[in-house]
CSV table of N, CA, C and O in Angstrom, one decimal:
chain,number,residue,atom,x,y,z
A,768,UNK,N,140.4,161.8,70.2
A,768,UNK,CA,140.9,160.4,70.0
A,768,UNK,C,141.1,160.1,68.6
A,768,UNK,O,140.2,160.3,67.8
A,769,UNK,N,142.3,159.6,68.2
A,769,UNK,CA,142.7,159.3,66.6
A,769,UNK,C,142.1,157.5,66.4
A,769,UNK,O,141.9,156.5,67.2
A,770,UNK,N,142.1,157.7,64.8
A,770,UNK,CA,141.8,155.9,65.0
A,770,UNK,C,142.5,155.1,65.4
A,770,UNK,O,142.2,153.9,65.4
A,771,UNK,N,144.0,155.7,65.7
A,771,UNK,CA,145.4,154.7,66.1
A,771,UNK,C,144.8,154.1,67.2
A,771,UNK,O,144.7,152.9,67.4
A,772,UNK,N,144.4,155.4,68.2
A,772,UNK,CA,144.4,155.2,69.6
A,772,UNK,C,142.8,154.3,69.7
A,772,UNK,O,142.8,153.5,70.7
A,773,UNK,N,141.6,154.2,69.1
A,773,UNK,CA,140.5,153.8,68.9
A,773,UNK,C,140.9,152.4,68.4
A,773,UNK,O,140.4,151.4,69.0
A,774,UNK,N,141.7,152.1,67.5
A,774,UNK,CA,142.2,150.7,67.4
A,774,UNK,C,143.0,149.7,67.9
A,774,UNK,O,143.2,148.5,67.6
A,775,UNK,N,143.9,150.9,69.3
A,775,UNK,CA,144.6,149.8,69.9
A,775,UNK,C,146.3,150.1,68.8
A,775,UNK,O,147.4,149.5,69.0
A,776,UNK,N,146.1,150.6,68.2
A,776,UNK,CA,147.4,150.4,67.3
A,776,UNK,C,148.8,151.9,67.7
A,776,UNK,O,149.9,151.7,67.2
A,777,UNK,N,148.6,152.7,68.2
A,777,UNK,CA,149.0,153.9,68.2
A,777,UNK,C,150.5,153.3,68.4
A,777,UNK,O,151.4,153.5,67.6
A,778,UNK,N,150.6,152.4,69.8
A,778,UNK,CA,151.6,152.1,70.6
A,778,UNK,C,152.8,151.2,69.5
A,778,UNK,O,154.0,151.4,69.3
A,779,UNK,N,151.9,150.2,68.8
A,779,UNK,CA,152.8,149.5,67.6
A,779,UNK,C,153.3,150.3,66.5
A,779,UNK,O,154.3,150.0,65.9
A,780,UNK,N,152.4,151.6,66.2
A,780,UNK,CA,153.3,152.5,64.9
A,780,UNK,C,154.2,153.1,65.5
A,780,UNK,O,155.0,153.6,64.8
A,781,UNK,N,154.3,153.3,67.0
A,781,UNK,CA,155.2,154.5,67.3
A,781,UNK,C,156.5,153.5,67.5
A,781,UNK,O,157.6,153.8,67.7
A,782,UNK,N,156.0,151.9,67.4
A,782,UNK,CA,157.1,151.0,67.8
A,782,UNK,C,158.0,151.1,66.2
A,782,UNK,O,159.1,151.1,65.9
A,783,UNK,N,157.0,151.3,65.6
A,783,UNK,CA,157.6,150.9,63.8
A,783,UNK,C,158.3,152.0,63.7
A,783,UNK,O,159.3,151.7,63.1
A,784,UNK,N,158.2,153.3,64.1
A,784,UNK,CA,158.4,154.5,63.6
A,784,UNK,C,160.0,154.0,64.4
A,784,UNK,O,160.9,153.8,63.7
A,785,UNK,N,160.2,153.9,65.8
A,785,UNK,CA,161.3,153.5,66.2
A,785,UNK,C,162.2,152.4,65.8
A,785,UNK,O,163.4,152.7,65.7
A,786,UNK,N,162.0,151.7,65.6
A,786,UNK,CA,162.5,150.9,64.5
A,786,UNK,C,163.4,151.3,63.2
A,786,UNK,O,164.6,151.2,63.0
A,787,UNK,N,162.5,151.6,62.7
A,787,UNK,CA,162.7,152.4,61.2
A,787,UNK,C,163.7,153.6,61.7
A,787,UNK,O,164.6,153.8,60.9
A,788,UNK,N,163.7,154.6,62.8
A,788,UNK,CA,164.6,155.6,62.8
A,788,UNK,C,166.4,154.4,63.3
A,788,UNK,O,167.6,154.4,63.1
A,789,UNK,N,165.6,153.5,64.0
A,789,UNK,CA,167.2,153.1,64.8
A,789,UNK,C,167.7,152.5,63.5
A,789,UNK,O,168.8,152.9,63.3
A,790,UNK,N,167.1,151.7,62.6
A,790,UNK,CA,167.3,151.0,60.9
A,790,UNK,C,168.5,152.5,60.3
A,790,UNK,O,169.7,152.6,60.1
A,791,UNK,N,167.3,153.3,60.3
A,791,UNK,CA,167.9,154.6,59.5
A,791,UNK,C,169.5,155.0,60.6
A,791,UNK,O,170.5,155.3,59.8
A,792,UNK,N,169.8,155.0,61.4
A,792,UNK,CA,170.5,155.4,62.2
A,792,UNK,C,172.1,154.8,61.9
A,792,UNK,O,173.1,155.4,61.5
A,793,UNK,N,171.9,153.1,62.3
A,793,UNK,CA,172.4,152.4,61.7
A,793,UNK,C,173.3,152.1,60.6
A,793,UNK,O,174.4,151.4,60.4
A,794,UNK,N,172.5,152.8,60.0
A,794,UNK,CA,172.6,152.4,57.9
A,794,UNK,C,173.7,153.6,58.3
A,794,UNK,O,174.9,153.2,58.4
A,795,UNK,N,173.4,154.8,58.6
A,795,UNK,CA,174.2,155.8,58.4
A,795,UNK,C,175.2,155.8,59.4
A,795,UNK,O,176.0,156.7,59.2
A,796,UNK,N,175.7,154.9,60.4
A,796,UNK,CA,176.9,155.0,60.8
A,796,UNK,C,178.3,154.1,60.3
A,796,UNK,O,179.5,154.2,60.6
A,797,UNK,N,177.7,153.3,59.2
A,797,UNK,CA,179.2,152.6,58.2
A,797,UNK,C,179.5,153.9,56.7
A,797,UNK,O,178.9,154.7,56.0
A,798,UNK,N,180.6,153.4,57.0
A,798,UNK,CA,181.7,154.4,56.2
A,798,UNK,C,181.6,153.7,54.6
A,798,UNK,O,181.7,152.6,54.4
A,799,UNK,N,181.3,154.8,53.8
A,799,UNK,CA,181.5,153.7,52.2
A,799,UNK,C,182.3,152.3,52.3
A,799,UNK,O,181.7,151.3,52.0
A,800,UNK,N,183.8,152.2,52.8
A,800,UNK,CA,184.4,151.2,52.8
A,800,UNK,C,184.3,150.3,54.1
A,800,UNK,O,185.3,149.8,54.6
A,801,UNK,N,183.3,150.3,54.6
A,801,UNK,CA,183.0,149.4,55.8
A,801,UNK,C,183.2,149.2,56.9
A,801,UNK,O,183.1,148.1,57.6
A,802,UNK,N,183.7,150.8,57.4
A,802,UNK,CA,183.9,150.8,58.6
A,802,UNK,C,183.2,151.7,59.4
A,802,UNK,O,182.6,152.6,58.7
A,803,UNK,N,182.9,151.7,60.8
A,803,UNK,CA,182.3,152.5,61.2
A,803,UNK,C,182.2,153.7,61.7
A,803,UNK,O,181.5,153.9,62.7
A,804,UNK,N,182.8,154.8,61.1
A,804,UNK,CA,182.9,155.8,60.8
A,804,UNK,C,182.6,156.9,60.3
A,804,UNK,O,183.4,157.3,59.4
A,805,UNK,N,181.2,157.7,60.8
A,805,UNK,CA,180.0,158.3,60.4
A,805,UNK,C,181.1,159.9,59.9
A,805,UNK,O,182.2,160.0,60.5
A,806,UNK,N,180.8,160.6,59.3
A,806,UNK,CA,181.1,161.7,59.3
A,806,UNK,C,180.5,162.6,59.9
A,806,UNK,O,179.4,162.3,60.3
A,807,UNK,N,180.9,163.7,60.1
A,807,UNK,CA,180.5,165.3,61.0
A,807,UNK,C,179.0,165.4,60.8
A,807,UNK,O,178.0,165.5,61.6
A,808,UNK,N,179.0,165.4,59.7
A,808,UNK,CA,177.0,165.8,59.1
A,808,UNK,C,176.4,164.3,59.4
A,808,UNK,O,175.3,164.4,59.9
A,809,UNK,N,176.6,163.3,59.2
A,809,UNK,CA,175.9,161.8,59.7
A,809,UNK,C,176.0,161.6,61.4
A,809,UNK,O,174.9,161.2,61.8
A,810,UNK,N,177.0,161.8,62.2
A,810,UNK,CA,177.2,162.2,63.4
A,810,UNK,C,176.1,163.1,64.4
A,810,UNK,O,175.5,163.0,65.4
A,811,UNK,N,176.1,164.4,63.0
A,811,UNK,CA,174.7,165.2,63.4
A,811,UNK,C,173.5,164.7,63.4
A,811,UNK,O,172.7,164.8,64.4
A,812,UNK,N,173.1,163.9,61.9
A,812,UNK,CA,172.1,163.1,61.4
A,812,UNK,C,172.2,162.1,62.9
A,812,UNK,O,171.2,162.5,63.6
A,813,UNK,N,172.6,161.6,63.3
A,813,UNK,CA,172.3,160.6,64.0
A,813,UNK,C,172.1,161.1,65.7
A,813,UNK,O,171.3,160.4,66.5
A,814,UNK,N,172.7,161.9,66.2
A,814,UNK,CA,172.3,162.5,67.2
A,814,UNK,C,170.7,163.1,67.3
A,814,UNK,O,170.0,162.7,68.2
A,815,UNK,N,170.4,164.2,66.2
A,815,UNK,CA,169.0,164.5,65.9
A,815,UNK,C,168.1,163.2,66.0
A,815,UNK,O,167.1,163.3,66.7
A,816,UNK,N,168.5,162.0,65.5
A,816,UNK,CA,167.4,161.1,65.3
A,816,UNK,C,167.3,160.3,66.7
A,816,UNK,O,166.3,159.7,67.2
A,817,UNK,N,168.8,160.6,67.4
A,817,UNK,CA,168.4,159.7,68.9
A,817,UNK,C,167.4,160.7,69.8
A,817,UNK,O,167.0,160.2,70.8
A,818,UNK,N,167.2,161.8,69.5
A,818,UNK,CA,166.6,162.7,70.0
A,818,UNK,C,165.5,162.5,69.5
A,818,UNK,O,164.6,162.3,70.3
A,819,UNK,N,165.3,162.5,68.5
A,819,UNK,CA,163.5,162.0,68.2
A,819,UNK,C,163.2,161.0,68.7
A,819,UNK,O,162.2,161.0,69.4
A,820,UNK,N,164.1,159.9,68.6
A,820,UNK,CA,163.3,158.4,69.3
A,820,UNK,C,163.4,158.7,71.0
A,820,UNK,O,162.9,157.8,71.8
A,821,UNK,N,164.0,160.1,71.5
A,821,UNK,CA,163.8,159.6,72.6
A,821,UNK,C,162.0,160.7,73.4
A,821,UNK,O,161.3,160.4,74.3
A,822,UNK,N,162.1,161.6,72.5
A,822,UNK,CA,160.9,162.3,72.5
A,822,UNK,C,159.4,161.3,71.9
A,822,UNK,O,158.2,161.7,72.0
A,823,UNK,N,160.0,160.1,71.4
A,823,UNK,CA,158.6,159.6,71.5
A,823,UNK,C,158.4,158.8,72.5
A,823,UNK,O,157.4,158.5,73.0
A,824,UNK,N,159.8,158.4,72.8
A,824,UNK,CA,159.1,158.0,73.9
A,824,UNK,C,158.7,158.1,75.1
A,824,UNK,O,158.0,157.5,75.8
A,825,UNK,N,159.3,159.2,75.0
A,825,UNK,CA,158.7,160.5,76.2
A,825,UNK,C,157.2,160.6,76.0
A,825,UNK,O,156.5,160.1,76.9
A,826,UNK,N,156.7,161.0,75.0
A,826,UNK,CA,155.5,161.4,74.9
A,826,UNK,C,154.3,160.5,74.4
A,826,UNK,O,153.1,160.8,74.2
A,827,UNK,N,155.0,159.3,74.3
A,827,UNK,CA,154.2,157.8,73.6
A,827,UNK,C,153.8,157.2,74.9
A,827,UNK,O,152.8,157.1,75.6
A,828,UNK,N,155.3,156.5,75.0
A,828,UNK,CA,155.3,155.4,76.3
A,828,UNK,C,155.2,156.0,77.6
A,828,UNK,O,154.5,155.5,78.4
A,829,UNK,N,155.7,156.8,77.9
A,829,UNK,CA,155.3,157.5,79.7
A,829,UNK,C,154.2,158.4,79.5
A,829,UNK,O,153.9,158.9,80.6
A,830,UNK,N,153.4,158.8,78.6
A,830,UNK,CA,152.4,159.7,78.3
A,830,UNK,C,152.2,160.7,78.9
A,830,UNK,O,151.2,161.1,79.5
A,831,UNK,N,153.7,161.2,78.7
A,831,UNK,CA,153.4,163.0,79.0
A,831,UNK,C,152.8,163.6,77.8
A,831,UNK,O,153.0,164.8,77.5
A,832,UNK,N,152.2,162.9,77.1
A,832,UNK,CA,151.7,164.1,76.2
A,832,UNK,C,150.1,164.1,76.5
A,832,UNK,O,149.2,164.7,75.9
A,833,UNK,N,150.0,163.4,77.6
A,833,UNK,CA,148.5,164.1,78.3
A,833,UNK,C,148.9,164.3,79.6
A,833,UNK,O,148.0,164.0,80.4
A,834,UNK,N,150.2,164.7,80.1
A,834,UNK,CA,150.3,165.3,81.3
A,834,UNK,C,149.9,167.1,80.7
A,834,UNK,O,149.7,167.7,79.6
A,835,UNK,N,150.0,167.6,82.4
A,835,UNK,CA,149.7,169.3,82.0
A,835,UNK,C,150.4,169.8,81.5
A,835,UNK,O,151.5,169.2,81.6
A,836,UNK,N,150.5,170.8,80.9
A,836,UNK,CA,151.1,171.7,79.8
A,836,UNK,C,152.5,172.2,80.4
A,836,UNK,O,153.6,172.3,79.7
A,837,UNK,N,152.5,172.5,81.5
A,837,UNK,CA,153.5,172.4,81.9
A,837,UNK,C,155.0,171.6,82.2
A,837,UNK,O,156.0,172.1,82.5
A,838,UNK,N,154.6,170.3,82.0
A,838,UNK,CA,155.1,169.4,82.4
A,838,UNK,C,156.0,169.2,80.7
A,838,UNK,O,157.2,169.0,80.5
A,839,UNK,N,154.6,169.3,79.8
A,839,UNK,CA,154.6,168.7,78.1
A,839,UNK,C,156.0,169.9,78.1
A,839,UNK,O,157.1,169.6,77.8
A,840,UNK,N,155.6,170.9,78.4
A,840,UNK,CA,156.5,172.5,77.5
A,840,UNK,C,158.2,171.8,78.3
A,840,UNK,O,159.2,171.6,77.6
A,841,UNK,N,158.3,171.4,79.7
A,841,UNK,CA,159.5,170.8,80.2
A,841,UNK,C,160.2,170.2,79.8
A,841,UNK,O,161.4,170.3,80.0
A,842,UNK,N,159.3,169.2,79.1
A,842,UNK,CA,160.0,167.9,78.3
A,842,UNK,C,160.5,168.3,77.1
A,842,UNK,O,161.7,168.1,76.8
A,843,UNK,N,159.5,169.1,76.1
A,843,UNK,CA,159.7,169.6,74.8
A,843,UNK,C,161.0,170.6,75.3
A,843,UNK,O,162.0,170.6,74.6
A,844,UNK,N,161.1,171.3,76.2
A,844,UNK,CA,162.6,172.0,76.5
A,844,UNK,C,163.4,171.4,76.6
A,844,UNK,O,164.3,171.4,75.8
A,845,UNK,N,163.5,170.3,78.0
A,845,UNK,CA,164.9,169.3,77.4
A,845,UNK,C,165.0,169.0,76.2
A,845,UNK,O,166.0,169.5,75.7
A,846,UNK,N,164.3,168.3,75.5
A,846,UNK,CA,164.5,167.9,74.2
A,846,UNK,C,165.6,168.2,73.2
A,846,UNK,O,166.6,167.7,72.7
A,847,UNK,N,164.9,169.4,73.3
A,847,UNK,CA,165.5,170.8,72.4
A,847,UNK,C,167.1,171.3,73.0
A,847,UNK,O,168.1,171.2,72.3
A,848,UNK,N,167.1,171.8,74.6
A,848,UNK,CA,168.2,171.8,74.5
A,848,UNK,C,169.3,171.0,75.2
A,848,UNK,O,170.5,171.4,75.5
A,849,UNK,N,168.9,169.8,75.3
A,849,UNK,CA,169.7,168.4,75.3
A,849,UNK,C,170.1,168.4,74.1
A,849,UNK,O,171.3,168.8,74.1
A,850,UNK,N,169.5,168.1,72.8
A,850,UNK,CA,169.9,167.8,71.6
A,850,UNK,C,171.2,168.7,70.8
A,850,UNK,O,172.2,168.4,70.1
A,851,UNK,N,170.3,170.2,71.4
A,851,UNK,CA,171.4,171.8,70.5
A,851,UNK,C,173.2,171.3,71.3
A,851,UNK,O,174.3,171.4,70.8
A,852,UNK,N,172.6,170.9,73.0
A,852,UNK,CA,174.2,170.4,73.3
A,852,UNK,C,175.0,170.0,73.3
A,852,UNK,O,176.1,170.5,73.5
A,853,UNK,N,174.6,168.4,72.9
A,853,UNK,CA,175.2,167.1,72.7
A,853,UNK,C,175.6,167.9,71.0
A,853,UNK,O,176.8,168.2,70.9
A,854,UNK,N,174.9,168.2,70.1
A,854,UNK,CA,175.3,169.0,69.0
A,854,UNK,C,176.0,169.5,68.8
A,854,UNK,O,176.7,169.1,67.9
A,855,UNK,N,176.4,170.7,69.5
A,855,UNK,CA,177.3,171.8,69.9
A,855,UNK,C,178.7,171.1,69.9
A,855,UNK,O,179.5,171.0,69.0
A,856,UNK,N,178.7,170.6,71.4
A,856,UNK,CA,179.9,169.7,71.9
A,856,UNK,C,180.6,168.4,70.7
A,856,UNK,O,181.8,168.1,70.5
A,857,UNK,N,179.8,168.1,70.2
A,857,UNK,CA,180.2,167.1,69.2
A,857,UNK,C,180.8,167.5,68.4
A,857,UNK,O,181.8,166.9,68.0
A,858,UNK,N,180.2,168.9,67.5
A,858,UNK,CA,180.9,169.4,66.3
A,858,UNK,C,181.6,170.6,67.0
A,858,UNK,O,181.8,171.6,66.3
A,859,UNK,N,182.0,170.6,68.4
A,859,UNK,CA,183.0,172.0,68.4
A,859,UNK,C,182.7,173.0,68.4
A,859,UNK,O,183.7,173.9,68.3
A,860,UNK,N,181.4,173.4,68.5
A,860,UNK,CA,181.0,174.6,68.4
A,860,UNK,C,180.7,175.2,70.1
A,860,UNK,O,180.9,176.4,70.4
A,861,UNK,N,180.4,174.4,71.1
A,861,UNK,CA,180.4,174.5,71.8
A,861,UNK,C,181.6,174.0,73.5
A,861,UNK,O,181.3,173.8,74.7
A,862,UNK,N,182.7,173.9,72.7
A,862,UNK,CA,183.9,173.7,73.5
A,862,UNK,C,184.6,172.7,72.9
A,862,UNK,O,185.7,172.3,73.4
């Protein structure tokens, strides 16, 4: 047990940490001249990060990260290759 989880606070950092990725996400979908039009590598940037926020919440808020190992390794596989696909497909590499 961490002192997050001993303080009661785990649930509020993983809230800030979400926050702060959708802030960062955000920031990176306007175009220098003010429109909303991310480029190919920000596009990427911002897919990766919806994929993080959505792995915490996988493993924060539904707490599969004290389900069995089997379950954790399932989740950590979508994860991964949800993310390489939406990836793929977006930049063309995959169709």
């Amino acid at each position: 047990m961490t002192i997050l989880e001993i303080l009661g606070l785990r649930n509020l950092v993983v809230w800030l940490v979400l926050m702060g990725v959708t802030l960062v996400s955000w920031a990176l979908s306007f175009h220098p001249a003010g429109q909303v039009s991310p480029s190919v590598s920000g596009g990427v940037v911002m897919i990766a990060l919806a994929f993080i926020k959505v792995r915490l919440v996988i493993f924060n808020f539904m707490e599969v990260d004290h389900a069995p190992l089997l379950l954790r390794l399932i989740c950590e596989a979508w994860g991964i290759i949800g993310c390489a696909s939406v990836i793929g497909f977006y930049t063309g590499l995959l169709g």
